[in-house]
Amino acid sequence: MTTSARVDNRLLWFLFLALGFMWGSSYLFIKIGVDAGLPTFTLIALRLFFGLLVIGTVVALAREPLPRSRRTYGHLFVMACINIVLPFTLITWGEQSIDSAVASILNSTVPLFVIVMAPLFLPDESITVNRLVGLAVGFVGVLVLFVPDLGALKGNDVLGWLALLGSAIAYAAGNIYAKRNVHGLRPMIPALFQVGFAFLVTAVLALVVDEPIGRVTLKPEAIFAVVWLGILGSGFAYLCYFRVLRDWGATRTAAVAYLLPVVGIILGGLIVHEPITASRILGTVLIIGGVALVNSRYGSRPLVRRRASSAVPAGSAGQGQVQPTDG
């Protein structure tokens, strides 16, 4: 390996770890923003505004060509609603009643929901042994997290758990929708328009549903949280993601999903003193193990053979491993 190749590989590893940290820390800063009194849609709109500034600047400097098809913009708008507006809303609302560490763990179940939903909509997706075993192991992990606290849970806590599981389902649906409908775009374009459309939707919702922005008390920690979430979690994180994706490919890059609950648990414990219990650690290990089995090549022979369809082009967006998600 040449010196330049070693330097480039080290850079990719640095970007990969930075991506895991930025996305994994998002759950903590959502919790900080929520606890500082930011209404749900106001927090989301503010973070998307800063993220849009970063991504829009990079796309403009790179002179990325924009889509010409109206249908493509329609698909990108739907993706913005499914892949950003809905899960961001559920995560932010859910963290009003549950810890950021639990939120990061529950949101790592996205690939488990994909294997259940994908065969219903994508003709080239099949149920395999490794996916069924991975789904079972991940489900046990969720139970390990949930059951020890069952007696102490209140109504809002249960709703918070359901909201986070709902956000994972939304991300799974977004992955499937992208693979089926969005093809042939350079990677930064879906990021730009998803964030842009999502910002417009959440800004309108913030004006209609939340308190007027002039009445919201912007505490220093709230300002820091939305700037962190926007510039790093929704801006530079995408730049790191697409840089690593270009050189490593989807399968290897998707492994960043394994870092998110680990970062969420550590930061939640260190910064806001959330408990790091044996059930949380075991549940995390089981969920990550389930996701690893889902993505494993062993036992990947389809249980039921299905005739391949041309409905999803070979070069479609989202092909291969499930895309990781930020908070």
Short mmCIF file of C-alpha atoms in Angstrom, two decimals:
data_model
loop_
_atom_site.label_atom_id
_atom_site.label_comp_id
_atom_site.label_asym_id
_atom_site.label_seq_id
_atom_site.Cartn_x
_atom_site.Cartn_y
_atom_site.Cartn_z
CA MET A 1 0.00 0.00 0.00
CA THR A 2 1.43 3.39 -0.98
CA THR A 3 1.76 6.28 1.45
CA SER A 4 -1.08 8.20 -0.23
CA ALA A 5 -3.34 5.12 -0.06
CA ARG A 6 -2.61 4.71 3.67
CA VAL A 7 -3.37 8.39 4.29
CA ASP A 8 -6.61 8.13 2.31
CA ASN A 9 -7.65 4.99 4.23
CA ARG A 10 -6.97 6.71 7.55
CA LEU A 11 -9.04 9.68 6.41
CA LEU A 12 -11.93 7.37 5.52
CA TRP A 13 -11.75 5.70 8.93
CA PHE A 14 -11.71 9.13 10.60
CA LEU A 15 -14.76 10.23 8.58
CA PHE A 16 -16.52 6.93 9.36
CA LEU A 17 -15.98 7.33 13.11
CA ALA A 18 -16.90 11.02 12.94
CA LEU A 19 -20.12 10.08 11.16
CA GLY A 20 -20.98 7.55 13.86
CA PHE A 21 -20.31 10.16 16.53
CA MET A 22 -22.34 12.92 14.84
CA TRP A 23 -25.35 10.73 14.12
CA GLY A 24 -25.09 8.88 17.44
CA SER A 25 -24.93 12.14 19.39
CA SER A 26 -28.08 13.47 17.69
CA TYR A 27 -30.32 11.67 20.20
CA LEU A 28 -28.58 13.38 23.11
CA PHE A 29 -28.91 16.85 21.59
CA ILE A 30 -32.55 16.25 20.71
CA LYS A 31 -33.07 15.42 24.40
CA ILE A 32 -31.21 18.57 25.44
CA GLY A 33 -33.31 20.71 23.09
CA VAL A 34 -36.55 19.13 24.29
CA ASP A 35 -35.62 19.54 27.97
CA ALA A 36 -34.70 23.18 27.27
CA GLY A 37 -38.28 23.84 26.23
CA LEU A 38 -38.10 23.86 22.43
CA PRO A 39 -41.43 22.78 20.86
CA THR A 40 -41.19 19.74 18.61
CA PHE A 41 -41.62 21.31 15.16
CA THR A 42 -39.63 24.41 16.08
CA LEU A 43 -36.66 22.27 17.08
CA ILE A 44 -36.89 20.21 13.88
CA ALA A 45 -37.30 23.23 11.60
CA LEU A 46 -34.34 25.04 13.18
CA ARG A 47 -32.01 22.04 12.85
CA LEU A 48 -33.08 21.48 9.24
CA PHE A 49 -32.47 25.16 8.46
CA PHE A 50 -28.82 24.88 9.54
CA GLY A 51 -28.42 21.53 7.79
CA LEU A 52 -29.87 22.97 4.58
CA LEU A 53 -27.35 25.83 4.68
CA VAL A 54 -24.44 23.38 4.83
CA ILE A 55 -25.70 20.95 2.18
CA GLY A 56 -26.97 23.71 -0.12
CA THR A 57 -23.60 25.49 0.01
CA VAL A 58 -21.72 22.30 -0.90
CA VAL A 59 -24.11 21.43 -3.77
CA ALA A 60 -23.83 24.99 -5.12
CA LEU A 61 -20.01 24.99 -4.94
CA ALA A 62 -19.87 21.56 -6.61
CA ARG A 63 -22.34 22.72 -9.27
CA GLU A 64 -24.30 19.52 -8.97
CA PRO A 65 -26.89 19.15 -11.77
CA LEU A 66 -30.50 19.28 -10.57
CA PRO A 67 -33.26 16.85 -11.61
CA ARG A 68 -35.40 17.88 -14.56
CA SER A 69 -38.34 15.56 -14.03
CA ARG A 70 -41.35 16.78 -12.03
CA ARG A 71 -42.01 13.21 -10.98
CA THR A 72 -38.55 13.05 -9.40
CA TYR A 73 -39.30 16.12 -7.30
CA GLY A 74 -42.57 14.51 -6.27
CA HIS A 75 -40.76 11.38 -5.11
CA LEU A 76 -38.21 13.49 -3.23
CA PHE A 77 -41.03 15.36 -1.48
CA VAL A 78 -42.61 12.07 -0.40
CA MET A 79 -39.21 10.88 0.82
CA ALA A 80 -38.77 14.10 2.79
CA CYS A 81 -42.06 13.44 4.58
CA ILE A 82 -41.43 9.72 5.20
CA ASN A 83 -37.69 9.83 5.82
CA ILE A 84 -37.34 13.11 7.75
CA VAL A 85 -40.56 14.86 8.82
CA LEU A 86 -42.31 11.79 10.27
CA PRO A 87 -39.36 10.11 12.04
CA PHE A 88 -37.88 13.40 13.30
CA THR A 89 -41.29 14.28 14.74
CA LEU A 90 -41.72 10.90 16.43
CA ILE A 91 -38.16 10.90 17.81
CA THR A 92 -38.34 14.47 19.12
CA TRP A 93 -41.79 13.95 20.64
CA GLY A 94 -40.83 10.56 22.06
CA GLU A 95 -37.73 11.94 23.78
CA GLN A 96 -39.98 14.11 25.93
CA SER A 97 -40.65 10.98 27.99
CA ILE A 98 -37.78 8.52 27.33
CA ASP A 99 -34.00 8.71 27.62
CA SER A 100 -31.84 9.58 24.64
CA ALA A 101 -29.93 6.30 25.07
CA VAL A 102 -33.13 4.26 24.75
CA ALA A 103 -34.10 6.34 21.71
CA SER A 104 -30.79 5.57 19.99
CA ILE A 105 -31.14 1.86 20.72
CA LEU A 106 -34.74 1.59 19.51
CA ASN A 107 -33.97 3.53 16.33
CA SER A 108 -31.25 1.02 15.44
CA THR A 109 -34.01 -1.53 14.70
CA VAL A 110 -34.62 -0.01 11.24
CA PRO A 111 -33.07 -2.95 9.29
CA LEU A 112 -35.29 -5.38 11.21
CA PHE A 113 -38.42 -3.60 9.99
CA VAL A 114 -37.02 -3.43 6.46
CA ILE A 115 -36.80 -7.22 6.19
CA VAL A 116 -40.46 -7.51 7.15
CA MET A 117 -41.71 -4.76 4.83
CA ALA A 118 -39.41 -5.01 1.80
CA PRO A 119 -40.79 -8.29 0.34
CA LEU A 120 -44.26 -6.71 0.23
CA PHE A 121 -43.14 -3.92 -2.11
CA LEU A 122 -39.87 -5.00 -3.77
CA PRO A 123 -40.10 -8.08 -5.97
CA ASP A 124 -36.37 -8.75 -5.75
CA GLU A 125 -36.38 -8.95 -1.94
CA SER A 126 -36.82 -12.37 -0.33
CA ILE A 127 -37.21 -13.81 3.16
CA THR A 128 -34.02 -15.68 4.07
CA VAL A 129 -32.86 -17.76 7.04
CA ASN A 130 -30.37 -15.16 8.27
CA ARG A 131 -32.99 -12.40 8.09
CA LEU A 132 -35.55 -14.41 10.05
CA VAL A 133 -32.99 -15.30 12.73
CA GLY A 134 -31.78 -11.70 12.84
CA LEU A 135 -35.35 -10.46 13.24
CA ALA A 136 -35.92 -12.88 16.13
CA VAL A 137 -32.68 -11.90 17.88
CA GLY A 138 -33.45 -8.18 17.46
CA PHE A 139 -36.98 -8.65 18.79
CA VAL A 140 -35.59 -10.38 21.88
CA GLY A 141 -33.27 -7.40 22.31
CA VAL A 142 -36.23 -5.00 22.32
CA LEU A 143 -37.96 -7.19 24.93
CA VAL A 144 -34.81 -7.23 27.08
CA LEU A 145 -34.86 -3.42 27.01
CA PHE A 146 -38.58 -3.10 27.67
CA VAL A 147 -39.49 -5.79 30.22
CA PRO A 148 -37.25 -4.72 33.20
CA ASP A 149 -38.85 -1.26 33.22
CA LEU A 150 -42.38 -2.48 32.48
CA GLY A 151 -43.67 -2.05 36.01
CA ALA A 152 -42.35 1.52 36.30
CA LEU A 153 -43.55 2.73 32.92
CA LYS A 154 -46.25 5.36 32.77
CA GLY A 155 -48.62 6.11 29.91
CA ASN A 156 -46.35 8.73 28.34
CA ASP A 157 -43.34 6.40 28.63
CA VAL A 158 -45.13 3.70 26.66
CA LEU A 159 -46.15 6.24 24.03
CA GLY A 160 -42.54 7.39 23.83
CA TRP A 161 -41.39 3.83 23.18
CA LEU A 162 -44.06 3.40 20.52
CA ALA A 163 -43.07 6.71 18.92
CA LEU A 164 -39.44 5.58 18.59
CA LEU A 165 -40.46 2.24 17.13
CA GLY A 166 -42.74 4.19 14.78
CA SER A 167 -39.78 6.30 13.68
CA ALA A 168 -37.84 3.13 12.87
CA ILE A 169 -40.78 1.92 10.75
CA ALA A 170 -40.85 5.30 8.97
CA TYR A 171 -37.12 5.08 8.18
CA ALA A 172 -37.62 1.53 6.90
CA ALA A 173 -40.46 2.70 4.66
CA GLY A 174 -38.26 5.55 3.40
CA ASN A 175 -35.49 3.12 2.46
CA ILE A 176 -37.93 0.94 0.54
CA TYR A 177 -39.58 3.90 -1.18
CA ALA A 178 -36.18 5.24 -2.28
CA LYS A 179 -35.11 1.89 -3.68
CA ARG A 180 -38.34 1.54 -5.62
CA ASN A 181 -38.81 5.08 -6.95
CA VAL A 182 -35.64 7.20 -6.91
CA HIS A 183 -32.97 6.22 -9.41
CA GLY A 184 -30.00 7.73 -11.19
CA LEU A 185 -29.42 10.78 -8.97
CA ARG A 186 -26.04 11.88 -7.67
CA PRO A 187 -26.02 11.21 -3.89
CA MET A 188 -26.06 14.81 -2.66
CA ILE A 189 -29.23 15.69 -4.61
CA PRO A 190 -31.63 13.49 -2.59
CA ALA A 191 -30.03 14.82 0.60
CA LEU A 192 -30.48 18.44 -0.52
CA PHE A 193 -34.11 18.15 -1.55
CA GLN A 194 -35.16 15.89 1.30
CA VAL A 195 -33.76 18.33 3.84
CA GLY A 196 -35.12 21.33 1.88
CA PHE A 197 -38.67 19.98 1.51
CA ALA A 198 -38.67 18.75 5.11
CA PHE A 199 -37.62 22.20 6.31
CA LEU A 200 -40.53 23.84 4.46
CA VAL A 201 -43.05 21.34 5.87
CA THR A 202 -41.82 21.56 9.46
CA ALA A 203 -41.49 25.36 9.33
CA VAL A 204 -45.17 25.62 8.35
CA LEU A 205 -46.13 23.13 11.08
CA ALA A 206 -44.07 25.09 13.61
CA LEU A 207 -45.93 28.29 12.71
CA VAL A 208 -49.33 26.59 12.88
CA VAL A 209 -48.93 24.14 15.78
CA ASP A 210 -46.15 25.45 18.05
CA GLU A 211 -45.98 28.66 19.97
CA PRO A 212 -44.91 31.72 17.96
CA ILE A 213 -41.11 31.77 17.78
CA GLY A 214 -41.05 35.12 19.59
CA ARG A 215 -42.60 33.50 22.66
CA VAL A 216 -40.17 30.59 22.79
CA THR A 217 -37.40 31.08 25.31
CA LEU A 218 -34.19 30.14 23.53
CA LYS A 219 -31.89 29.01 26.31
CA PRO A 220 -28.16 28.71 25.51
CA GLU A 221 -28.32 24.92 25.64
CA ALA A 222 -31.26 24.92 23.22
CA ILE A 223 -29.38 27.11 20.73
CA PHE A 224 -26.30 24.89 21.01
CA ALA A 225 -28.43 21.78 20.50
CA VAL A 226 -30.13 22.95 17.28
CA VAL A 227 -26.85 24.29 15.84
CA TRP A 228 -25.14 20.96 16.61
CA LEU A 229 -28.04 18.96 15.16
CA GLY A 230 -28.20 21.13 12.05
CA ILE A 231 -24.59 21.81 11.13
CA LEU A 232 -23.13 18.50 12.27
CA GLY A 233 -25.99 15.97 12.55
CA SER A 234 -27.83 17.04 9.38
CA GLY A 235 -25.08 18.84 7.47
CA PHE A 236 -21.49 17.66 7.76
CA ALA A 237 -22.65 14.16 8.64
CA TYR A 238 -24.15 13.81 5.17
CA LEU A 239 -20.90 15.02 3.61
CA CYS A 240 -18.94 12.41 5.58
CA TYR A 241 -21.49 9.74 4.70
CA PHE A 242 -21.36 10.31 0.95
CA ARG A 243 -17.55 10.58 0.95
CA VAL A 244 -17.21 7.21 2.72
CA LEU A 245 -20.00 5.70 0.62
CA ARG A 246 -18.15 6.61 -2.59
CA ASP A 247 -15.00 4.68 -1.61
CA TRP A 248 -16.31 1.93 0.66
CA GLY A 249 -19.67 1.13 -0.90
CA ALA A 250 -23.08 0.71 0.72
CA THR A 251 -22.44 -2.56 2.59
CA ARG A 252 -19.36 -1.42 4.49
CA THR A 253 -20.65 2.12 5.09
CA ALA A 254 -23.93 0.79 6.52
CA ALA A 255 -21.90 -0.63 9.44
CA VAL A 256 -22.00 2.88 10.92
CA ALA A 257 -25.46 1.93 12.20
CA TYR A 258 -23.74 -0.30 14.78
CA LEU A 259 -22.02 2.73 16.31
CA LEU A 260 -25.14 4.83 16.90
CA PRO A 261 -26.60 3.09 20.01
CA VAL A 262 -23.11 2.74 21.51
CA VAL A 263 -22.49 6.48 21.14
CA GLY A 264 -26.01 7.22 22.39
CA ILE A 265 -25.59 5.15 25.55
CA ILE A 266 -22.13 6.53 26.40
CA LEU A 267 -23.03 10.19 25.82
CA GLY A 268 -26.36 9.85 27.61
CA GLY A 269 -24.59 8.41 30.65
CA LEU A 270 -21.69 10.86 30.69
CA ILE A 271 -23.48 14.12 29.92
CA VAL A 272 -27.04 13.85 31.23
CA HIS A 273 -26.41 10.96 33.64
CA GLU A 274 -28.85 8.51 32.11
CA PRO A 275 -28.55 5.03 33.66
CA ILE A 276 -26.33 2.49 31.92
CA THR A 277 -27.98 -0.74 33.02
CA ALA A 278 -27.24 -4.37 32.24
CA SER A 279 -30.55 -4.68 30.37
CA ARG A 280 -29.66 -1.73 28.13
CA ILE A 281 -26.25 -3.17 27.32
CA LEU A 282 -27.64 -6.67 26.68
CA GLY A 283 -30.54 -5.31 24.65
CA THR A 284 -28.14 -3.24 22.55
CA VAL A 285 -25.88 -6.25 21.91
CA LEU A 286 -28.87 -8.36 20.84
CA ILE A 287 -30.28 -5.68 18.53
CA ILE A 288 -26.88 -5.02 16.93
CA GLY A 289 -26.39 -8.78 16.62
CA GLY A 290 -29.77 -9.08 14.93
CA VAL A 291 -28.90 -6.32 12.48
CA ALA A 292 -25.54 -8.00 11.78
CA LEU A 293 -27.34 -11.28 11.02
CA VAL A 294 -29.74 -9.48 8.69
CA ASN A 295 -26.77 -8.13 6.73
CA SER A 296 -24.79 -11.39 6.87
CA ARG A 297 -24.07 -13.42 3.75
CA TYR A 298 -24.44 -16.68 5.67
CA GLY A 299 -27.86 -18.27 5.42
CA SER A 300 -28.89 -15.79 2.73
CA ARG A 301 -30.55 -18.34 0.46
CA PRO A 302 -34.24 -17.39 -0.06
CA LEU A 303 -36.75 -19.62 1.74
CA VAL A 304 -39.23 -19.00 -1.07
CA ARG A 305 -37.89 -18.32 -4.54
CA ARG A 306 -39.52 -15.42 -6.34
CA ARG A 307 -39.33 -14.45 -9.98
CA ALA A 308 -37.18 -11.34 -10.41
CA SER A 309 -38.98 -8.25 -11.64
CA SER A 310 -37.77 -5.29 -13.65
CA ALA A 311 -39.79 -2.90 -11.47
CA VAL A 312 -36.62 -1.89 -9.62
CA PRO A 313 -33.66 -1.02 -11.86
CA ALA A 314 -30.31 -2.54 -10.95
CA GLY A 315 -28.76 0.85 -10.27
CA SER A 316 -31.58 2.19 -8.12
CA ALA A 317 -30.96 4.34 -5.09
CA GLY A 318 -30.80 2.44 -1.85
CA GLN A 319 -29.80 -0.82 -3.52
CA GLY A 320 -27.98 -3.24 -1.25
CA GLN A 321 -27.74 -2.68 2.49
CA VAL A 322 -30.17 -0.58 4.46
CA GLN A 323 -29.07 3.02 4.73
CA PRO A 324 -28.23 4.08 8.29
CA THR A 325 -30.25 6.88 9.81
CA ASP A 326 -29.53 9.90 11.93
CA GLY A 327 -31.74 11.08 14.77
#
